[in-house]
Short mmCIF file of C-alpha atoms and ligand atoms in Angstrom, two decimals:
data_model
loop_
_atom_site.label_atom_id
_atom_site.label_comp_id
_atom_site.label_asym_id
_atom_site.label_seq_id
_atom_site.Cartn_x
_atom_site.Cartn_y
_atom_site.Cartn_z
CA MET A 1 2.63 -28.84 22.89
CA SER A 2 6.35 -28.82 22.88
CA ASP A 3 7.91 -25.64 24.11
CA ASN A 4 11.35 -27.00 23.79
CA ARG A 5 11.42 -27.32 20.01
CA SER A 6 14.89 -26.54 18.92
CA SER A 7 15.18 -23.75 16.36
CA PHE A 8 17.28 -23.36 13.29
CA THR A 9 20.04 -20.95 13.92
CA GLY A 10 19.98 -17.89 11.75
CA LYS A 11 18.26 -17.10 8.51
CA ILE A 12 20.55 -19.03 6.24
CA GLY A 13 20.24 -22.08 8.49
CA PHE A 14 16.53 -22.36 7.84
CA VAL A 15 16.75 -21.87 4.10
CA LEU A 16 19.63 -24.32 3.79
CA ALA A 17 17.89 -26.97 5.84
CA ALA A 18 14.62 -26.63 3.94
CA ALA A 19 16.35 -26.48 0.56
CA GLY A 20 18.47 -29.47 1.56
CA SER A 21 15.33 -31.45 2.17
CA ALA A 22 13.67 -30.19 -1.00
CA VAL A 23 16.54 -30.88 -3.37
CA GLY A 24 16.79 -34.55 -4.11
CA LEU A 25 15.96 -37.14 -6.70
CA GLY A 26 12.89 -35.08 -7.54
CA ASN A 27 15.07 -32.43 -9.13
CA ILE A 28 17.74 -34.58 -10.69
CA TRP A 29 15.89 -37.71 -11.70
CA ARG A 30 12.19 -36.87 -11.87
CA PHE A 31 12.06 -33.38 -13.33
CA PRO A 32 14.14 -34.12 -16.47
CA TYR A 33 12.18 -37.18 -17.50
CA LEU A 34 8.85 -35.43 -17.03
CA ALA A 35 10.05 -32.42 -19.00
CA ALA A 36 11.27 -34.70 -21.79
CA GLN A 37 8.03 -36.65 -21.80
CA TYR A 38 5.61 -33.74 -21.65
CA GLY A 39 6.89 -31.65 -24.50
CA GLY A 40 9.98 -29.87 -23.13
CA GLY A 41 9.49 -26.11 -23.17
CA ILE A 42 5.78 -26.19 -22.53
CA PHE A 43 6.27 -28.31 -19.41
CA LEU A 44 9.01 -25.98 -18.20
CA LEU A 45 6.81 -22.92 -18.73
CA VAL A 46 3.81 -24.44 -16.93
CA TYR A 47 6.08 -25.56 -14.12
CA ILE A 48 7.62 -22.13 -13.60
CA ILE A 49 4.25 -20.37 -13.68
CA LEU A 50 2.90 -22.82 -11.11
CA ALA A 51 6.01 -22.49 -8.95
CA VAL A 52 5.94 -18.70 -8.61
CA THR A 53 2.19 -18.49 -7.99
CA PHE A 54 0.73 -21.62 -6.50
CA GLY A 55 3.90 -23.25 -5.19
CA PHE A 56 4.98 -20.06 -3.51
CA SER A 57 1.58 -19.48 -1.87
CA LEU A 58 1.34 -23.03 -0.59
CA MET A 59 4.88 -22.93 0.73
CA VAL A 60 4.26 -19.67 2.62
CA CYS A 61 1.02 -21.11 3.93
CA GLU A 62 2.59 -24.32 5.22
CA ILE A 63 5.60 -22.63 6.83
CA ALA A 64 3.35 -20.05 8.51
CA ILE A 65 0.98 -22.73 9.83
CA GLY A 66 3.93 -24.62 11.25
CA ARG A 67 5.53 -21.58 12.87
CA LYS A 68 2.26 -20.33 14.31
CA THR A 69 1.06 -23.63 15.76
CA LYS A 70 4.49 -25.13 16.53
CA LEU A 71 2.94 -28.51 15.87
CA SER A 72 3.28 -31.43 13.49
CA PRO A 73 0.80 -31.53 10.57
CA ILE A 74 -1.95 -33.53 12.30
CA GLY A 75 -1.90 -31.33 15.40
CA ALA A 76 -1.60 -28.20 13.29
CA PHE A 77 -4.72 -28.90 11.23
CA LYS A 78 -6.60 -29.73 14.41
CA VAL A 79 -5.77 -26.27 15.74
CA LEU A 80 -6.67 -24.55 12.46
CA ASP A 81 -10.06 -26.21 12.34
CA LYS A 82 -11.02 -29.47 14.00
CA ARG A 83 -12.98 -30.59 10.95
CA PHE A 84 -9.80 -30.54 8.87
CA THR A 85 -7.75 -32.86 11.06
CA PHE A 86 -8.16 -35.50 8.34
CA ALA A 87 -6.08 -33.30 6.00
CA GLY A 88 -3.19 -33.68 8.44
CA TYR A 89 -3.57 -37.45 8.29
CA LEU A 90 -3.79 -37.37 4.51
CA ALA A 91 -0.58 -35.34 4.38
CA THR A 92 1.28 -37.83 6.55
CA ILE A 93 0.31 -40.85 4.43
CA VAL A 94 2.14 -39.37 1.45
CA PRO A 95 5.72 -39.84 2.72
CA LEU A 96 4.88 -43.46 3.50
CA ILE A 97 3.94 -44.06 -0.12
CA ILE A 98 6.92 -42.14 -1.46
CA LEU A 99 9.72 -43.61 0.68
CA PRO A 100 9.59 -47.21 -0.64
CA TYR A 101 9.81 -46.34 -4.31
CA TYR A 102 12.22 -43.47 -3.59
CA SER A 103 14.50 -46.12 -2.14
CA VAL A 104 14.20 -48.26 -5.26
CA ILE A 105 15.56 -45.32 -7.26
CA GLY A 106 18.13 -44.73 -4.50
CA GLY A 107 19.21 -48.32 -5.11
CA TRP A 108 19.65 -47.64 -8.83
CA VAL A 109 21.84 -44.66 -7.94
CA MET A 110 23.98 -46.85 -5.67
CA LYS A 111 24.44 -49.42 -8.41
CA TYR A 112 25.68 -46.69 -10.78
CA LEU A 113 27.88 -45.18 -8.11
CA VAL A 114 29.58 -48.51 -7.43
CA GLY A 115 29.75 -49.22 -11.17
CA PHE A 116 31.59 -45.99 -11.94
CA ALA A 117 33.74 -46.12 -8.83
CA SER A 118 34.96 -49.59 -9.79
CA GLY A 119 35.83 -48.43 -13.28
CA GLN A 120 32.98 -50.19 -15.06
CA GLY A 121 31.20 -47.09 -16.28
CA ALA A 122 31.90 -47.95 -19.91
CA LYS A 123 29.85 -51.12 -19.55
CA MET A 124 26.87 -49.01 -18.55
CA ALA A 125 27.02 -46.91 -21.70
CA VAL A 126 26.75 -49.69 -24.28
CA ASP A 127 23.92 -49.87 -26.83
CA LYS A 128 22.59 -46.39 -26.23
CA GLY A 129 21.97 -47.04 -22.59
CA ALA A 130 20.30 -50.42 -23.12
CA PHE A 131 22.30 -51.60 -20.12
CA PHE A 132 19.84 -49.92 -17.81
CA GLY A 133 16.83 -51.72 -19.28
CA LYS A 134 18.61 -55.05 -18.92
CA TYR A 135 19.72 -54.23 -15.42
CA ILE A 136 16.30 -53.39 -14.00
CA SER A 137 14.71 -56.37 -15.71
CA SER A 138 16.89 -58.69 -13.66
CA VAL A 139 15.20 -59.78 -10.46
CA GLY A 140 17.89 -60.04 -7.83
CA GLU A 141 20.39 -57.21 -8.07
CA PRO A 142 18.05 -54.20 -8.06
CA ILE A 143 16.33 -55.65 -4.99
CA VAL A 144 19.65 -56.08 -3.22
CA TRP A 145 20.52 -52.43 -3.89
CA PHE A 146 17.09 -51.31 -2.81
CA LEU A 147 17.53 -53.25 0.44
CA THR A 148 20.95 -51.72 0.94
CA PHE A 149 19.59 -48.22 0.47
CA ILE A 150 16.61 -48.61 2.78
CA ALA A 151 18.68 -50.46 5.38
CA LEU A 152 21.25 -47.68 5.33
CA THR A 153 18.52 -45.08 5.80
CA THR A 154 17.06 -47.05 8.70
CA VAL A 155 20.44 -47.50 10.38
CA ILE A 156 21.21 -43.78 10.12
CA VAL A 157 17.85 -42.88 11.62
CA PHE A 158 18.30 -45.56 14.30
CA PHE A 159 21.64 -44.19 15.44
CA GLY A 160 20.42 -40.62 15.07
CA VAL A 161 23.44 -39.62 13.02
CA GLU A 162 21.44 -37.55 10.51
CA LYS A 163 23.32 -34.42 11.46
CA GLY A 164 26.61 -35.83 10.22
CA ILE A 165 25.09 -36.88 6.91
CA GLU A 166 23.46 -33.49 6.50
CA LYS A 167 26.76 -31.73 7.04
CA VAL A 168 28.43 -33.78 4.35
CA SER A 169 25.50 -33.23 2.06
CA LYS A 170 25.47 -29.47 2.51
CA PHE A 171 29.06 -29.38 1.48
CA MET A 172 28.32 -31.54 -1.56
CA MET A 173 25.28 -29.70 -2.82
CA PRO A 174 27.13 -26.72 -4.32
CA ILE A 175 29.60 -29.08 -5.96
CA LEU A 176 26.71 -31.07 -7.42
CA VAL A 177 25.23 -27.92 -8.93
CA VAL A 178 28.56 -26.93 -10.46
CA LEU A 179 29.03 -30.44 -11.83
CA ILE A 180 25.57 -30.47 -13.40
CA LEU A 181 26.33 -27.14 -15.02
CA PHE A 182 29.67 -28.40 -16.28
CA ILE A 183 28.14 -31.57 -17.77
CA SER A 184 25.41 -29.53 -19.51
CA ILE A 185 27.89 -27.12 -21.04
CA TYR A 186 30.15 -29.95 -22.11
CA THR A 187 27.28 -31.75 -23.84
CA ILE A 188 25.93 -28.67 -25.54
CA VAL A 189 29.29 -27.47 -26.77
CA THR A 190 30.80 -30.73 -27.94
CA MET A 191 27.95 -32.91 -29.16
CA ASP A 192 26.17 -32.72 -32.47
CA GLY A 193 22.44 -32.34 -32.17
CA ALA A 194 22.53 -31.23 -28.55
CA TRP A 195 21.49 -27.70 -29.43
CA GLU A 196 18.17 -28.99 -30.81
CA GLY A 197 17.62 -30.50 -27.41
CA VAL A 198 18.24 -27.15 -25.76
CA LEU A 199 15.67 -25.56 -28.07
CA TYR A 200 13.18 -28.34 -27.38
CA TYR A 201 13.69 -27.75 -23.68
CA ILE A 202 13.37 -23.98 -23.59
CA THR A 203 10.90 -23.16 -26.39
CA PRO A 204 7.29 -23.79 -25.43
CA ASP A 205 5.38 -25.61 -28.16
CA PHE A 206 1.69 -25.19 -27.45
CA SER A 207 0.72 -28.13 -29.59
CA HIS A 208 2.20 -30.32 -26.87
CA PHE A 209 -0.02 -28.81 -24.23
CA SER A 210 -2.67 -30.91 -22.55
CA ILE A 211 -4.30 -31.06 -19.15
CA LYS A 212 -1.87 -33.87 -18.36
CA THR A 213 1.00 -31.41 -18.73
CA VAL A 214 -0.53 -29.31 -15.97
CA LEU A 215 -1.24 -32.29 -13.74
CA ALA A 216 2.28 -33.62 -14.21
CA ALA A 217 3.80 -30.20 -13.54
CA MET A 218 1.68 -29.70 -10.46
CA GLY A 219 2.51 -33.14 -9.06
CA GLN A 220 6.18 -32.47 -9.70
CA LEU A 221 5.94 -29.12 -7.96
CA PHE A 222 4.53 -30.72 -4.81
CA TYR A 223 7.02 -33.52 -4.93
CA SER A 224 10.08 -31.44 -5.60
CA MET A 225 9.33 -28.73 -3.05
CA SER A 226 8.10 -31.27 -0.50
CA LEU A 227 4.69 -29.55 -0.36
CA ALA A 228 1.28 -30.99 0.47
CA MET A 229 2.74 -33.64 2.72
CA GLY A 230 3.27 -31.79 5.94
CA ILE A 231 7.02 -31.44 5.55
CA MET A 232 7.05 -27.66 5.33
CA ILE A 233 4.63 -27.43 8.27
CA THR A 234 7.13 -29.40 10.31
CA PHE A 235 9.98 -27.21 9.08
CA GLY A 236 8.01 -24.09 9.92
CA SER A 237 7.45 -25.32 13.45
CA TYR A 238 11.18 -25.05 14.03
CA MET A 239 11.55 -21.62 12.44
CA LYS A 240 12.39 -18.60 14.54
CA LYS A 241 9.99 -15.66 14.66
CA ASP A 242 12.43 -13.08 13.35
CA ILE A 243 13.05 -14.78 10.02
CA SER A 244 11.04 -13.68 6.99
CA ILE A 245 8.75 -16.46 5.80
CA GLU A 246 8.17 -14.75 2.48
CA ALA A 247 11.85 -14.31 1.64
CA SER A 248 12.69 -17.83 2.78
CA ALA A 249 9.90 -19.37 0.68
CA ARG A 250 11.13 -17.44 -2.37
CA GLN A 251 14.70 -18.56 -1.84
CA ILE A 252 13.82 -22.22 -1.37
CA GLU A 253 11.60 -22.13 -4.43
CA ILE A 254 14.18 -20.41 -6.62
CA PHE A 255 16.99 -22.70 -5.54
CA ASP A 256 14.92 -25.83 -6.03
CA THR A 257 13.76 -24.71 -9.48
CA ILE A 258 17.27 -23.78 -10.61
CA VAL A 259 18.60 -27.21 -9.69
CA ALA A 260 15.72 -28.89 -11.54
CA PHE A 261 16.16 -26.64 -14.57
CA LEU A 262 19.88 -27.40 -14.77
CA ALA A 263 19.28 -31.13 -14.41
CA GLY A 264 16.96 -30.92 -17.41
CA LEU A 265 19.59 -28.99 -19.31
CA MET A 266 22.06 -31.74 -18.56
CA ILE A 267 19.84 -34.61 -19.70
CA ILE A 268 17.52 -33.46 -22.49
CA PRO A 269 20.17 -32.11 -24.92
CA ALA A 270 22.09 -35.35 -24.41
CA VAL A 271 19.02 -37.37 -25.40
CA PHE A 272 18.91 -35.38 -28.63
CA ALA A 273 22.62 -35.84 -29.22
CA PHE A 274 22.44 -39.61 -28.77
CA SER A 275 19.09 -40.40 -30.33
CA GLY A 276 18.16 -37.38 -32.42
CA GLY A 277 15.16 -36.48 -30.31
CA ASP A 278 13.44 -39.79 -30.94
CA PRO A 279 10.05 -39.53 -29.17
CA GLU A 280 10.54 -43.00 -27.77
CA ALA A 281 13.82 -42.00 -26.14
CA LEU A 282 12.26 -38.80 -24.80
CA GLY A 283 9.25 -40.63 -23.43
CA GLN A 284 11.09 -43.43 -21.68
CA GLY A 285 10.26 -42.13 -18.21
CA PRO A 286 11.98 -43.10 -14.95
CA GLY A 287 15.01 -44.66 -16.64
CA LEU A 288 15.98 -41.58 -18.64
CA MET A 289 18.75 -40.29 -16.40
CA PHE A 290 20.29 -43.74 -16.04
CA SER A 291 20.45 -44.51 -19.72
CA THR A 292 21.60 -41.04 -20.82
CA LEU A 293 24.28 -40.03 -18.31
CA PRO A 294 26.63 -43.01 -18.76
CA GLN A 295 26.73 -42.23 -22.47
CA ILE A 296 27.91 -38.69 -21.74
CA PHE A 297 30.51 -39.88 -19.25
CA ASP A 298 31.67 -42.44 -21.77
CA VAL A 299 32.71 -39.80 -24.30
CA MET A 300 33.89 -37.20 -21.81
CA PRO A 301 37.61 -37.04 -20.94
CA GLY A 302 37.91 -38.21 -17.34
CA GLY A 303 34.27 -39.26 -17.58
CA GLN A 304 34.72 -42.32 -15.39
CA ILE A 305 35.89 -40.26 -12.43
CA ILE A 306 33.43 -37.45 -13.04
CA GLY A 307 30.67 -40.07 -13.27
CA ALA A 308 31.70 -41.60 -9.95
CA VAL A 309 31.78 -38.20 -8.24
CA PHE A 310 28.46 -37.26 -9.80
CA PHE A 311 26.65 -40.40 -8.63
CA LEU A 312 28.20 -40.03 -5.19
CA MET A 313 26.63 -36.61 -4.82
CA VAL A 314 23.28 -37.72 -6.17
CA PHE A 315 23.48 -40.55 -3.68
CA PHE A 316 23.92 -38.09 -0.82
CA ALA A 317 21.09 -35.90 -2.07
CA ALA A 318 18.87 -39.00 -2.19
CA LEU A 319 20.00 -40.19 1.21
CA THR A 320 19.24 -36.92 2.99
CA SER A 321 15.76 -36.97 1.47
CA SER A 322 15.10 -40.58 2.40
CA ILE A 323 16.31 -39.93 5.96
CA SER A 324 13.99 -36.97 6.26
CA LEU A 325 11.08 -38.98 4.84
CA MET A 326 11.70 -41.78 7.30
CA GLU A 327 12.09 -39.39 10.24
CA THR A 328 8.74 -37.86 9.43
CA ILE A 329 6.93 -41.19 9.29
CA VAL A 330 8.61 -42.50 12.44
CA SER A 331 7.79 -39.42 14.48
CA VAL A 332 4.12 -39.54 13.46
CA ALA A 333 3.96 -43.26 14.25
CA CYS A 334 5.47 -42.58 17.70
CA ASP A 335 3.04 -39.76 18.45
CA LYS A 336 -0.18 -41.09 17.04
CA LEU A 337 0.13 -44.84 17.42
CA LYS A 338 1.97 -44.51 20.74
CA LEU A 339 4.74 -46.80 19.52
CA SER A 340 8.22 -46.74 20.92
CA ARG A 341 10.76 -45.24 18.54
CA ASN A 342 12.37 -48.59 17.79
CA THR A 343 9.08 -50.35 17.15
CA ALA A 344 8.04 -47.50 14.88
CA LEU A 345 11.32 -47.65 13.02
CA ILE A 346 11.13 -51.40 12.48
CA SER A 347 7.49 -51.15 11.36
CA VAL A 348 8.34 -48.45 8.84
CA PHE A 349 11.26 -50.51 7.58
CA VAL A 350 9.04 -53.57 7.10
CA LEU A 351 6.37 -51.50 5.37
CA CYS A 352 8.99 -50.13 3.02
CA LEU A 353 10.01 -53.68 2.13
CA ILE A 354 6.40 -54.66 1.49
CA LEU A 355 5.82 -51.73 -0.83
CA GLY A 356 9.33 -51.38 -2.25
CA VAL A 357 10.01 -54.94 -3.37
CA PRO A 358 6.96 -54.97 -5.70
CA SER A 359 8.01 -51.56 -7.07
CA SER A 360 11.34 -53.05 -8.02
CA LEU A 361 9.83 -56.30 -9.32
CA GLY A 362 7.48 -54.25 -11.49
CA TYR A 363 10.37 -53.90 -13.91
CA SER A 364 11.28 -57.57 -13.95
CA ALA A 365 9.30 -60.58 -12.74
CA TRP A 366 6.09 -58.61 -12.37
CA SER A 367 6.39 -56.45 -15.45
CA THR A 368 3.02 -57.66 -16.69
CA VAL A 369 1.27 -56.48 -13.53
CA LYS A 370 -0.49 -53.20 -14.21
CA ILE A 371 -2.58 -51.15 -11.82
CA VAL A 372 -4.95 -48.78 -13.63
CA GLY A 373 -2.71 -49.27 -16.63
CA LEU A 374 0.41 -48.26 -14.72
CA GLN A 375 3.58 -50.06 -13.73
CA ILE A 376 3.80 -50.70 -9.99
CA LEU A 377 6.40 -47.97 -9.28
CA ASP A 378 4.58 -45.52 -11.54
CA PHE A 379 1.36 -46.35 -9.75
CA PHE A 380 2.76 -45.40 -6.33
CA ASP A 381 4.23 -42.28 -7.86
CA PHE A 382 0.86 -41.43 -9.45
CA ILE A 383 -1.16 -42.06 -6.28
CA SER A 384 1.04 -39.82 -4.17
CA ASN A 385 1.87 -37.02 -6.59
CA SER A 386 -1.18 -36.86 -8.81
CA VAL A 387 -3.91 -37.89 -6.39
CA LEU A 388 -3.14 -37.57 -2.68
CA MET A 389 -1.02 -34.44 -2.83
CA PRO A 390 -3.48 -32.44 -4.94
CA ILE A 391 -6.28 -33.50 -2.57
CA THR A 392 -4.25 -32.48 0.49
CA ALA A 393 -3.35 -29.16 -1.15
CA PHE A 394 -7.02 -28.60 -2.00
CA PHE A 395 -8.14 -29.07 1.60
CA THR A 396 -5.28 -26.92 2.88
CA CYS A 397 -6.52 -24.12 0.61
CA ILE A 398 -10.15 -24.56 1.63
CA CYS A 399 -9.26 -24.71 5.32
CA VAL A 400 -7.05 -21.62 5.24
CA GLY A 401 -9.06 -19.74 2.62
CA TYR A 402 -12.54 -20.13 4.12
CA PHE A 403 -12.37 -21.45 7.66
CA THR A 404 -9.23 -20.23 9.37
CA LYS A 405 -9.09 -17.31 6.90
CA PRO A 406 -5.98 -16.09 5.03
CA LYS A 407 -5.47 -13.43 7.70
CA TYR A 408 -4.16 -16.13 10.03
CA VAL A 409 -1.28 -16.84 7.67
CA ILE A 410 -0.80 -13.18 6.68
CA ASP A 411 -0.47 -12.10 10.32
CA GLU A 412 2.12 -14.75 10.94
CA VAL A 413 4.11 -13.71 7.87
CA GLU A 414 3.86 -10.04 8.85
CA HIS A 415 5.33 -10.80 12.20
CA THR A 416 8.70 -9.98 10.68
CA SER A 417 8.03 -7.72 7.70
CA PRO A 418 5.16 -6.60 5.45
CA PHE A 419 3.88 -9.43 3.23
CA LYS A 420 4.54 -8.10 -0.27
CA SER A 421 2.62 -10.80 -2.11
CA ARG A 422 -0.34 -10.86 0.25
CA ARG A 423 -2.89 -10.23 -2.47
CA LEU A 424 -1.46 -12.90 -4.70
CA PHE A 425 -1.49 -15.20 -1.71
CA SER A 426 -5.14 -14.61 -0.80
CA VAL A 427 -6.39 -14.92 -4.37
CA MET A 428 -4.37 -18.09 -4.95
CA ILE A 429 -5.44 -19.79 -1.75
CA LYS A 430 -9.10 -18.86 -1.96
CA TYR A 431 -9.92 -19.09 -5.63
CA VAL A 432 -7.31 -19.99 -8.21
CA ALA A 433 -5.63 -22.95 -6.53
CA PRO A 434 -8.73 -24.85 -5.35
CA ILE A 435 -10.57 -24.40 -8.64
CA CYS A 436 -7.56 -25.44 -10.69
CA ILE A 437 -6.90 -28.48 -8.53
CA VAL A 438 -10.47 -29.71 -8.89
CA LEU A 439 -10.48 -29.19 -12.65
CA ILE A 440 -7.15 -30.91 -13.07
CA LEU A 441 -8.01 -33.82 -10.80
CA VAL A 442 -11.38 -34.48 -12.37
CA SER A 443 -10.03 -34.35 -15.89
CA SER A 444 -7.09 -36.55 -15.05
CA VAL A 445 -9.22 -39.16 -13.36
CA LEU A 446 -11.55 -39.09 -16.34
CA SER A 447 -8.73 -39.45 -18.80
CA THR A 448 -7.17 -42.30 -16.82
CA PHE A 449 -10.36 -44.30 -16.72
CA THR A 450 -12.20 -43.23 -19.87
CA SER A 451 -11.29 -42.01 -23.32
CA PHE A 452 -11.93 -38.42 -22.30
CA LYS A 453 -9.10 -36.10 -23.43
CA ILE A 454 -8.48 -32.37 -23.21
N1 LIG B 1 11.60 -33.07 -2.46
C1 LIG B 1 12.39 -34.25 -2.49
C2 LIG B 1 13.09 -34.37 -3.84
O1 LIG B 1 13.03 -33.49 -4.65
C3 LIG B 1 11.62 -35.49 -2.31
C4 LIG B 1 10.76 -35.50 -1.14
C5 LIG B 1 9.46 -35.69 -1.17
C6 LIG B 1 11.14 -35.32 0.21
N2 LIG B 1 8.99 -35.67 0.08
C7 LIG B 1 9.97 -35.42 0.95
C8 LIG B 1 12.33 -35.08 0.85
C9 LIG B 1 10.00 -35.29 2.30
C10 LIG B 1 12.36 -34.94 2.21
C11 LIG B 1 11.19 -35.05 2.94
O2 LIG B 1 13.68 -35.36 -4.11
#
């Protein structure tokens, strides 16, 4: 046990650090394309309901476990109940699956950053964003950018200069939020058809509802708030005893959701303005942000510069997340496999190459390769967000709900102040969350492999 864990200074320090890790490509890139794909308003509604009930409970639970045990996820689960140690291992595999494909997207962001900064943004807006499709279907360049991104992450972790990057990023985050807001307002006010997009985004249409909406929203919730992968346990282990877990969890959750909501408001109305809400444009998936944004910047006065600044900030948000993902994997590899830090770092780097290069090639040379009907990058995304994370969350609930007992978490939360949502917490952890996860998982597996549909 490490008694010398450093602590975050002050209340705001903890929330900022945790929110800094939570806000990333998940909010800006992933949330908008899922919302567009899964019916707009109905996805948003399901997401918000899940966030304030399930997401909140799981976040409180993970932070409390971390603060109480002062251990990393594997050690923490061992202390909670020996039989659940495997859940700690499960949690730590997730970042290893996420980091490689996260870096592929990080590479796309770098390409757009350099494109706009060198004044070539207009080239990226041609043919309704067809540039992006052409770009990722070329073999070499996306791989070079992916390598650059992952190498940069590795070098930063190697030299231990994360703190510097985090400082820059903290300063950029508020500007990013303001910029997203500005771009949304600009689009909505000046472009024909954008208002329909706003309506599509905020009005729930129940005919678009399916069990897949819930699965997608739940996976996104885990991903975006860095839950069910041990990250918040680790964060909690550094949290001071006099800071309210409940208030912090609420603040992180609200901040993360606001950023995601605004990113959707920036992208979905623009899709309507440029393509009239064409279902194909809405359903295009991971490329949505990259084909839509250059078109906005192209018509916006000063759009080239705003575009460059925007991609710079997204780049920093992505970089802080990739650093934190890599840190997590490296520290587990050092502890559990007894590797030296450098060996661990090099191994993680090589593993990222092995998993990341195919993710990138999945759009070009290997575009015909499908795993369970999914593209390679989508497959990794699916395995982590829709399979492993729900399973980890399920076992966390069972472990805390029935073995360690919710009181363990409640006592830790009440260390500072009365736990206002303690009833919600207990009911969520014991009954609602585990039952929902099982139902959702079973139906999604069935619908992936059979013709079963809900
Ligand atoms: N939550 C981050 C985002 O929204 C992504 C992420 C997933 C992450 N797992 C993480 C970030 C672990 C830091 C550490 O982009």
